[in-house]
Structure formats: C-alpha cells, structure tokens
mmCIF file of C-alpha atoms and ligand atoms in Angstrom:
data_model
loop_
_atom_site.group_PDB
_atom_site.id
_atom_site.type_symbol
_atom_site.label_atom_id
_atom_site.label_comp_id
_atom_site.label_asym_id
_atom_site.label_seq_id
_atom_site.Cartn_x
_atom_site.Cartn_y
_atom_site.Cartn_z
ATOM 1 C CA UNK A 127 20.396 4.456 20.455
ATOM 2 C CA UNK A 128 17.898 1.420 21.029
ATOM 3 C CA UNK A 129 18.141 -1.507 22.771
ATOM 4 C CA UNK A 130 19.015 -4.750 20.776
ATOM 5 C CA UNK A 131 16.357 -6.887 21.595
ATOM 6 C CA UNK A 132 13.824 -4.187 20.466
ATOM 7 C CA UNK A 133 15.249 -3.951 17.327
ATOM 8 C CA UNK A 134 16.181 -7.623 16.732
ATOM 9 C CA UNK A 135 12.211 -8.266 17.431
ATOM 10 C CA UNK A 136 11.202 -4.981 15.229
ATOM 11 C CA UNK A 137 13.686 -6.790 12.406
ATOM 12 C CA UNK A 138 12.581 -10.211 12.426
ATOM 13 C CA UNK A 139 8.949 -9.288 13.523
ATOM 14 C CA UNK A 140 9.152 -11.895 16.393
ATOM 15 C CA UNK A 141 8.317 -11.782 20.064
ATOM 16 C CA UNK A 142 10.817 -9.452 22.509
ATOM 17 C CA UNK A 143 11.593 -12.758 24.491
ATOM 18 C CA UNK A 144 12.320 -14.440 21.195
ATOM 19 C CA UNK A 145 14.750 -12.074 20.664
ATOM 20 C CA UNK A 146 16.125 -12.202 23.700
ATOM 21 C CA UNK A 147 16.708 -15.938 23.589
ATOM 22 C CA UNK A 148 18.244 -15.785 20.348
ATOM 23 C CA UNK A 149 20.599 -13.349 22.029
ATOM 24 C CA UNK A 150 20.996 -15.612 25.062
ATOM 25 C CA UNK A 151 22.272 -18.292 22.834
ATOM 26 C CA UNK A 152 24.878 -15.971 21.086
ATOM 27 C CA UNK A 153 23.537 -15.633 17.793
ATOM 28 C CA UNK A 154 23.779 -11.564 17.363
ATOM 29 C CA UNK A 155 27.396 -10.040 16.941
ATOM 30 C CA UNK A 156 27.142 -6.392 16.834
ATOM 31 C CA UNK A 157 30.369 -4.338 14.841
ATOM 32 C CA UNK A 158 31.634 -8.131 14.925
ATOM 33 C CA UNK A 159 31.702 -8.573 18.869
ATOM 34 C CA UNK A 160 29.227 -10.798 20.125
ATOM 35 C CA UNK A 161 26.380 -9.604 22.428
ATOM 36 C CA UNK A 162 26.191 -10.621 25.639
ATOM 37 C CA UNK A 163 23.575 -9.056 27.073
ATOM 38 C CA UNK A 164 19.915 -7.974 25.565
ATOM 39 C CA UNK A 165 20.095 -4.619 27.266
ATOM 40 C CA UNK A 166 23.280 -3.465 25.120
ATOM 41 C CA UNK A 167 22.182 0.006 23.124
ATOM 42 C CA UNK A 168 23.105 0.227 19.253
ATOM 43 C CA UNK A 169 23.144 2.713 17.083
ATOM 44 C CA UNK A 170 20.430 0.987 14.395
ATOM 45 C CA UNK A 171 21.496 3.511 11.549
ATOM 46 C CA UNK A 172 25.184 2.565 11.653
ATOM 47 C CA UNK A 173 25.712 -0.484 13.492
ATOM 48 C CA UNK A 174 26.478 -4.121 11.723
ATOM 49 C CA UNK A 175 24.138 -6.530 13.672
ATOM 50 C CA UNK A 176 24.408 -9.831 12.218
ATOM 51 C CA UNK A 177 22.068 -12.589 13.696
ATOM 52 C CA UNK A 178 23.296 -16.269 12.628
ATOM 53 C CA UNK A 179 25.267 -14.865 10.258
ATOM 54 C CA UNK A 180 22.611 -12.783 7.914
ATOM 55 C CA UNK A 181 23.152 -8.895 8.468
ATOM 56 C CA UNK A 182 20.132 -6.983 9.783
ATOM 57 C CA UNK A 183 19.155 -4.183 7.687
ATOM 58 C CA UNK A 184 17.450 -1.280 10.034
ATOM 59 C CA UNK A 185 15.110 0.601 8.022
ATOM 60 C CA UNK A 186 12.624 3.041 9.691
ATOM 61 C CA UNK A 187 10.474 2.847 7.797
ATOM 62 C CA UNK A 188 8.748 0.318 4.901
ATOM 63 C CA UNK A 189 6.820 0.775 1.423
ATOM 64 C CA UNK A 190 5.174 -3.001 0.043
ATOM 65 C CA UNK A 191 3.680 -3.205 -3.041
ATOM 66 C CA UNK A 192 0.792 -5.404 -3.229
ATOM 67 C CA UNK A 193 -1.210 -7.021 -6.085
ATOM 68 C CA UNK A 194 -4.284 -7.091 -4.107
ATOM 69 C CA UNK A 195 -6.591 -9.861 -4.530
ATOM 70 C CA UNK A 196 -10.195 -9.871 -4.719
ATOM 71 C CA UNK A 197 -11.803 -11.144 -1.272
ATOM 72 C CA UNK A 198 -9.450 -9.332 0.989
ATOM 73 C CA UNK A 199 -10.272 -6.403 3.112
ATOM 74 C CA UNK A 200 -8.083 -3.031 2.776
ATOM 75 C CA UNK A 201 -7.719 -2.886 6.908
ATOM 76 C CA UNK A 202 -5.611 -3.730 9.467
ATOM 77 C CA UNK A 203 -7.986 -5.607 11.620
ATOM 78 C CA UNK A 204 -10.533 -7.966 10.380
ATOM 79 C CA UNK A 205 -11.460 -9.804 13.578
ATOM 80 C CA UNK A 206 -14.919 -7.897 14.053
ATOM 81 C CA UNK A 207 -16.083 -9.254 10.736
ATOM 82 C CA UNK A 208 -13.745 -12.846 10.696
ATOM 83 C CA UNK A 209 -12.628 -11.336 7.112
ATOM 84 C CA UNK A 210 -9.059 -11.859 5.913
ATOM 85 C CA UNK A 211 -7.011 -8.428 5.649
ATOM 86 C CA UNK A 212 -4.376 -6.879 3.044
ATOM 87 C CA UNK A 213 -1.754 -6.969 6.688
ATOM 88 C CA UNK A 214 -3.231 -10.954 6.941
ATOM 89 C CA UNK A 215 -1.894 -12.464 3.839
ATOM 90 C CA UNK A 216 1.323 -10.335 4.087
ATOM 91 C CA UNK A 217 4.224 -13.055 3.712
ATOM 92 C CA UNK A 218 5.686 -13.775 7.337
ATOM 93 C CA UNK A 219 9.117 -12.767 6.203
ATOM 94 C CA UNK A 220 7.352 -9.314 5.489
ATOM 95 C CA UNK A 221 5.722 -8.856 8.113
ATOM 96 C CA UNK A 222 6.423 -6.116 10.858
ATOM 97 C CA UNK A 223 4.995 -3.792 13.523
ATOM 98 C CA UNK A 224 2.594 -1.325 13.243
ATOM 99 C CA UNK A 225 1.776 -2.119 9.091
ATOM 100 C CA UNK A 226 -1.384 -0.701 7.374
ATOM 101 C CA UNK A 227 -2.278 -0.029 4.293
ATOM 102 C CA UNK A 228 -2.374 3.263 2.762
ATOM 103 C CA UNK A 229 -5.365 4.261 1.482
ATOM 104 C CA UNK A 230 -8.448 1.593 0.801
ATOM 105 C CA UNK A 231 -9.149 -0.425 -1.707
ATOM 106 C CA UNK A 232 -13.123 -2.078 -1.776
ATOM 107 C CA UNK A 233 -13.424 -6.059 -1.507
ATOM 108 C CA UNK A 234 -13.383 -6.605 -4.488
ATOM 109 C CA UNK A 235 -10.952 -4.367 -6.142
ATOM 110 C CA UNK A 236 -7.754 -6.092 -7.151
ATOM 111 C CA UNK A 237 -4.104 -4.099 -8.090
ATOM 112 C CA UNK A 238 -1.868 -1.892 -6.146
ATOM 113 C CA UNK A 239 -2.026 -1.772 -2.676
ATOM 114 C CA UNK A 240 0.473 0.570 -0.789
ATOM 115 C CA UNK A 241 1.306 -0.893 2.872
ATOM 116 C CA UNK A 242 3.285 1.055 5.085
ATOM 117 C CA UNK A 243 4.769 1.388 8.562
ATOM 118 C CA UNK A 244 5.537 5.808 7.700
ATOM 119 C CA UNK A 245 2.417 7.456 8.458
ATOM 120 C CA UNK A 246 3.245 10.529 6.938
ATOM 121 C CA UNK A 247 4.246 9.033 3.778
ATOM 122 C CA UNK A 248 0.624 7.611 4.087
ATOM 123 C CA UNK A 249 -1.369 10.682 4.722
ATOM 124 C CA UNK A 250 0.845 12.363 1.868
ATOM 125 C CA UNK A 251 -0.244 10.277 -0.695
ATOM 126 C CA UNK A 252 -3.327 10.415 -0.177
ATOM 127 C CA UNK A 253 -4.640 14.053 1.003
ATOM 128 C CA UNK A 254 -6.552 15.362 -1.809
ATOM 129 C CA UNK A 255 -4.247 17.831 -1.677
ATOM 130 C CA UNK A 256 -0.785 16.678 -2.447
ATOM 131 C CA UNK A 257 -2.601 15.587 -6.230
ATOM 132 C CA UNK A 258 -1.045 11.587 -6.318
ATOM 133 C CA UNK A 259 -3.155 10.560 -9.099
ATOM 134 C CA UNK A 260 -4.193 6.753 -8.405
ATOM 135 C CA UNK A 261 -5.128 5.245 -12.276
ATOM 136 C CA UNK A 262 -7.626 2.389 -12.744
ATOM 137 C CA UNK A 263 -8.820 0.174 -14.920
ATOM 138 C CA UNK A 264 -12.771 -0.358 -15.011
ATOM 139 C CA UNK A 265 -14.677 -2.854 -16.885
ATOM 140 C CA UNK A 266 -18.160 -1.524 -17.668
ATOM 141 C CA UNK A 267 -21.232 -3.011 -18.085
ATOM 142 C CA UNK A 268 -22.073 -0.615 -20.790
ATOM 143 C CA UNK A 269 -20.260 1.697 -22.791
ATOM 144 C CA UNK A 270 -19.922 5.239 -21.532
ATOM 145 C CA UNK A 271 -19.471 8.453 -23.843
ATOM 146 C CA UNK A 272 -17.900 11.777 -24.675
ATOM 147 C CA UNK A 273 -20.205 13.761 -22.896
ATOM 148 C CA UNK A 274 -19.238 11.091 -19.609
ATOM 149 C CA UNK A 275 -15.483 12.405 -20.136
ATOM 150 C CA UNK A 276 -16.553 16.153 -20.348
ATOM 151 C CA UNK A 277 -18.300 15.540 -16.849
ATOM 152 C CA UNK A 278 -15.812 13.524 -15.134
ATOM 153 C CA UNK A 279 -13.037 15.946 -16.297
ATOM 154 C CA UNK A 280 -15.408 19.008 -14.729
ATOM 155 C CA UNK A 281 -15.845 17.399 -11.304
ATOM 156 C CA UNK A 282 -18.865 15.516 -10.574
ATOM 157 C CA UNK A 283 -21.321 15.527 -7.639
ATOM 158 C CA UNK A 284 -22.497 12.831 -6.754
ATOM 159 C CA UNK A 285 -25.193 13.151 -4.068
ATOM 160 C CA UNK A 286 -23.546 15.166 -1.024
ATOM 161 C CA UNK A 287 -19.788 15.160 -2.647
ATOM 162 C CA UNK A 288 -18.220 17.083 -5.346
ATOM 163 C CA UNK A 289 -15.499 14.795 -7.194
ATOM 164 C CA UNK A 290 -12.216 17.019 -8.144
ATOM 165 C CA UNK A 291 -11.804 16.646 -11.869
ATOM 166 C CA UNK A 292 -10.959 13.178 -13.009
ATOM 167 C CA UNK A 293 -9.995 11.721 -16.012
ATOM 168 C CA UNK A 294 -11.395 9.412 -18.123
ATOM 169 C CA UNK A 295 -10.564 7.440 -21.201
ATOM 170 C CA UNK A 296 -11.572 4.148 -23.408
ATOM 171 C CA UNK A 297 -8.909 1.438 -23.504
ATOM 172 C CA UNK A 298 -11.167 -0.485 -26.047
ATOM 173 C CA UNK A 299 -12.935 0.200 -29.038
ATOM 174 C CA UNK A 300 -15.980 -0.394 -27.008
ATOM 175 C CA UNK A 301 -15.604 2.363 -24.612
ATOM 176 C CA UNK A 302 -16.316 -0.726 -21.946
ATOM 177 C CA UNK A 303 -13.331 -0.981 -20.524
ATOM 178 C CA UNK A 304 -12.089 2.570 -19.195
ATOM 179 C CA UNK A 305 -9.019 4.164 -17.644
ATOM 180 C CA UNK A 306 -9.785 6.324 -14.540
ATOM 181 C CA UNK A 307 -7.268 8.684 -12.734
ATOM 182 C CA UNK A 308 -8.433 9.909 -9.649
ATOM 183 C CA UNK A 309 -6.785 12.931 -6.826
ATOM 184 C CA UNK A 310 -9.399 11.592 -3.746
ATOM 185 C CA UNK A 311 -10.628 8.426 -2.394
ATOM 186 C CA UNK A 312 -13.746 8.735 -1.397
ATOM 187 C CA UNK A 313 -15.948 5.911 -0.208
ATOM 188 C CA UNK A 314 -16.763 3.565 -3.554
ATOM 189 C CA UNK A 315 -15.475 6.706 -5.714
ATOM 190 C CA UNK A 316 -15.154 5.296 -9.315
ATOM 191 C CA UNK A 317 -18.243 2.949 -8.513
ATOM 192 C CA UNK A 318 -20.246 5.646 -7.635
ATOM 193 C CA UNK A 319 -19.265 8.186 -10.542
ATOM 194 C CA UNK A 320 -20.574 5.664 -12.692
ATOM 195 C CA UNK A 321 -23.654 4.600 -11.497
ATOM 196 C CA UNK A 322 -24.502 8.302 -11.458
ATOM 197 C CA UNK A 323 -24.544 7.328 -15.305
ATOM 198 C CA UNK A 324 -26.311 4.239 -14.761
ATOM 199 C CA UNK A 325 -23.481 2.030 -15.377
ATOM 200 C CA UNK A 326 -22.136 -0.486 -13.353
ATOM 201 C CA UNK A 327 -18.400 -1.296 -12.388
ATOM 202 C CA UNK A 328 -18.049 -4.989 -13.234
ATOM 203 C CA UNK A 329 -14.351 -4.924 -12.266
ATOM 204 C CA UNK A 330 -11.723 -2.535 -11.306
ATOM 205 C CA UNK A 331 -8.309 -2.489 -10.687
ATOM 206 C CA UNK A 332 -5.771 -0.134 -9.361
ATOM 207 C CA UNK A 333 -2.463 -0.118 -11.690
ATOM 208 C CA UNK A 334 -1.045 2.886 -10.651
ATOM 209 C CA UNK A 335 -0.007 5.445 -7.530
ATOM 210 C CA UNK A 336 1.476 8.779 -8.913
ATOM 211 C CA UNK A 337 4.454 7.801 -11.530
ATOM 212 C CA UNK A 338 4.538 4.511 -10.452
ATOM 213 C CA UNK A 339 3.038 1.500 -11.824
ATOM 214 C CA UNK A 340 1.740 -1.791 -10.240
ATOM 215 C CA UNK A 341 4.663 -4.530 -11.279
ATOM 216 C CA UNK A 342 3.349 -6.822 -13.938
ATOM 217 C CA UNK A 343 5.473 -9.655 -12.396
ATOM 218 C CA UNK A 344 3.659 -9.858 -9.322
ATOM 219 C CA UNK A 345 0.682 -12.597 -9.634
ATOM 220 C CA UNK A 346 -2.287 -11.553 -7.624
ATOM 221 C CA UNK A 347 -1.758 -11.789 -4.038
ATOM 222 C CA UNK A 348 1.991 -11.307 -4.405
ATOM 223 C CA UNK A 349 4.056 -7.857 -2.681
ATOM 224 C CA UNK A 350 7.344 -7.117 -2.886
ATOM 225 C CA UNK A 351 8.900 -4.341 -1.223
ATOM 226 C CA UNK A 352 9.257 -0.468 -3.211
ATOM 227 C CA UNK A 353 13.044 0.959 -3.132
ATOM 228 C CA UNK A 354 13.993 4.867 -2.661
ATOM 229 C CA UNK A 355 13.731 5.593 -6.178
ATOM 230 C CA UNK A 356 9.980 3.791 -6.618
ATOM 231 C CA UNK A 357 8.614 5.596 -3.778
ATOM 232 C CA UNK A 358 9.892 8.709 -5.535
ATOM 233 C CA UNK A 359 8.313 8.277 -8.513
ATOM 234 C CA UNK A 360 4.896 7.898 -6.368
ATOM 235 C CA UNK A 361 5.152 11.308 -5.352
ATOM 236 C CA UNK A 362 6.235 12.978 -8.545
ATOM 237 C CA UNK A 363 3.703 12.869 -11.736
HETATM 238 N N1 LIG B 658 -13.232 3.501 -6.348
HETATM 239 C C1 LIG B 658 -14.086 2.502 -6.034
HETATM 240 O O1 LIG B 658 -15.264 2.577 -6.322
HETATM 241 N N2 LIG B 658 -13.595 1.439 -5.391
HETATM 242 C C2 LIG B 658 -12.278 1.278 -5.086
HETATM 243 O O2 LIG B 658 -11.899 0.247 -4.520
HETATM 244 C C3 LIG B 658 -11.422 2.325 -5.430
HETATM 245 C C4 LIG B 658 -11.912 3.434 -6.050
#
C-alpha cells in the first residue's frame, strides 16, 4: 500500500505538492470514490485511480525504446559537461523517476537505446554473461575480409581486453558496410575491433537487443514504450 500522492507524482512525473493540489481540488477518484485526503493508502496493483477522468496505469517498472540520435550522450546526467542526455530529450509525457539507460551507446552512435526504471532488467541484459546479443550496423571506411570474420568469430584482444567471439558479416557487395553482433560492451567495442585492422567506423548503429529489433517507424530521436511480449523477446535469442 502507498500513499496517493506518491504515486499520482511517480504517474504523472510531477512534483509531490503538484499532486497534492490536484488532489486538493478533487480531481483523483480512487475505486470511483473521490479522495479527500493525500495521505489515503492504495493498493497501486489493483486500485482504479482516475485523475480528471483518464485512468492511471501503475506499472513498476518501464522499458522505452529509443532511436537514438547522433549528438546525445548515453547518461543520465549531462550537467558536468552542458551535453544533452538520452533521459534529456525523453518526451515529458514519458518521463519518470529514477530513468537511465541501459547500457551505453558512444556520441555518435544512433539506433536502439534501452531506458529503464528496473535495474535488474538492466544489469541482465547486459552482463556478459546472460549472452543478449546487441547487432549493429557499421559503415567502413574500407572493406574488411574473411580472415577479419575468422578473428572476430575467435575473440579478439585488443590491447588489455579479450573480446568474446563476435560475429561478423557484409551487408554489401563491398564488404563496407558490416553487420556486428556483440555479447559485451566494452568501452568503444566495435570501434576498437576495427581499428585493430586499421579500419575506421564511419557510422554505426544499434538495430537490435537479443530477438528484438529497433522499430523502423520510429524517426531518429523518437521512443515509444516496449510491451511484455517485446521485452521477452530481448531476453530470448
Ligand atoms: N561499439 C562502439 O564502438 N560504440 C558504440 O557506441 C557501441 C559499440
């Protein structure tokens, strides 16, 4: 049981007092009775709470999909450098408590960005050890090889880290434009196993955590939230 004006605020993502106003003014019927007082204790899971007349959804817990854009930063707090965040450009509508995203994404790396409230949904997906495979695309600045797939798909090291086997694989003719699927996310990771070939990473993108792909419909910048089945398919592939 929680208090109404904590979970009216956790809801709507607005201010306690806010909440407690819009309560004041008789806005919030809980089970169809009105509230009277901001103190009252619901049961979020099973309660109706309707505030002016839309019905509050409770959910613990929530899973956005993001098309990252390029020029944001993968963090929840960008004050120290003045630079915009992934939790910054969230839609206000979206927005809630305790966000983050799950797993990193460099500057300038575009596609699907998890953000999450359920840290152990986070640290699931992306311990080396549960195997989520995240897929990318990569354009190349030069064509890589055969003997490039043999080594990613052995594990590379590249200086002080040893890579788990990836996979790798031409989209184009050209062998310029590669898919990468990766266990780990180490610092710069698909950047780095390049260069160690002396080719540079002119643009990637992330289309893919575990089973589940980034939604083509969402233009760059856009999120939308994942539903139960969705965030199943992340953890099984
Ligand atoms: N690998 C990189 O080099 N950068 C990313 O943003 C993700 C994986």
């Amino acid at each position: 049981m929680e208090r109404i004006d904590k979970i009216i605020s956790n809801e709507l993502n607005i201010a306690r007092n806010d909440a407690k106003a819009i309560i004041k003014s008789g806005a919030v019927s809980v089970n169809g009775i009105p509230v009277k007082s901001s103190s009252q204790k619901i049961d979020a899971e099973n309660d109706t709470v309707i505030v002016n007349g839309r019905e509050i959804k409770f959910r613990e817990f929530v899973y956005i999909m993001m098309n990252k854009p390029e020029g944001v930063i993968s963090s929840t707090d960008g004050r120290k450098t003045s630079e915009k965040t992934v939790i910054d450009i969230l839609p206000q509508d979206m927005k809630r408590k305790n966000l983050f995203p799950a797993g990193r994404l460099d500057k300038n790396t575009t596609g699907f960005m998890l953000i999450t409230d359920d840290g152990g949904f986070a640290h699931r997906i992306l311990s080396p050890r549960s195997h989520v495979p995240k897929t990318y695309i990569a354009q190349l600045d030069k064509p890589f090889d055969n003997d490039m797939i043999n080594a990613f798909g052995s594990g590379l090291k590249i200086g002080n880290d040893e890579c788990m086997p990836a996979k790798l694989e031409a989209v184009d003719g050209d062998y310029k434009t590669a898919r990468v699927v990766i266990n780990q996310g180490m610092y710069h990771q698909i950047k780095r196993m390049f260069k160690s070939f002396g080719i540079e990473v002119v643009q990637l993108k992330r289309i893919k955590i575990g089973g589940l792909y980034l939604d083509s419909k969402l233009a760059s910048g856009e999120c939308r939230f994942i539903d139960e089945n969705e965030l199943k398919m992340i953890v099984s592939d």
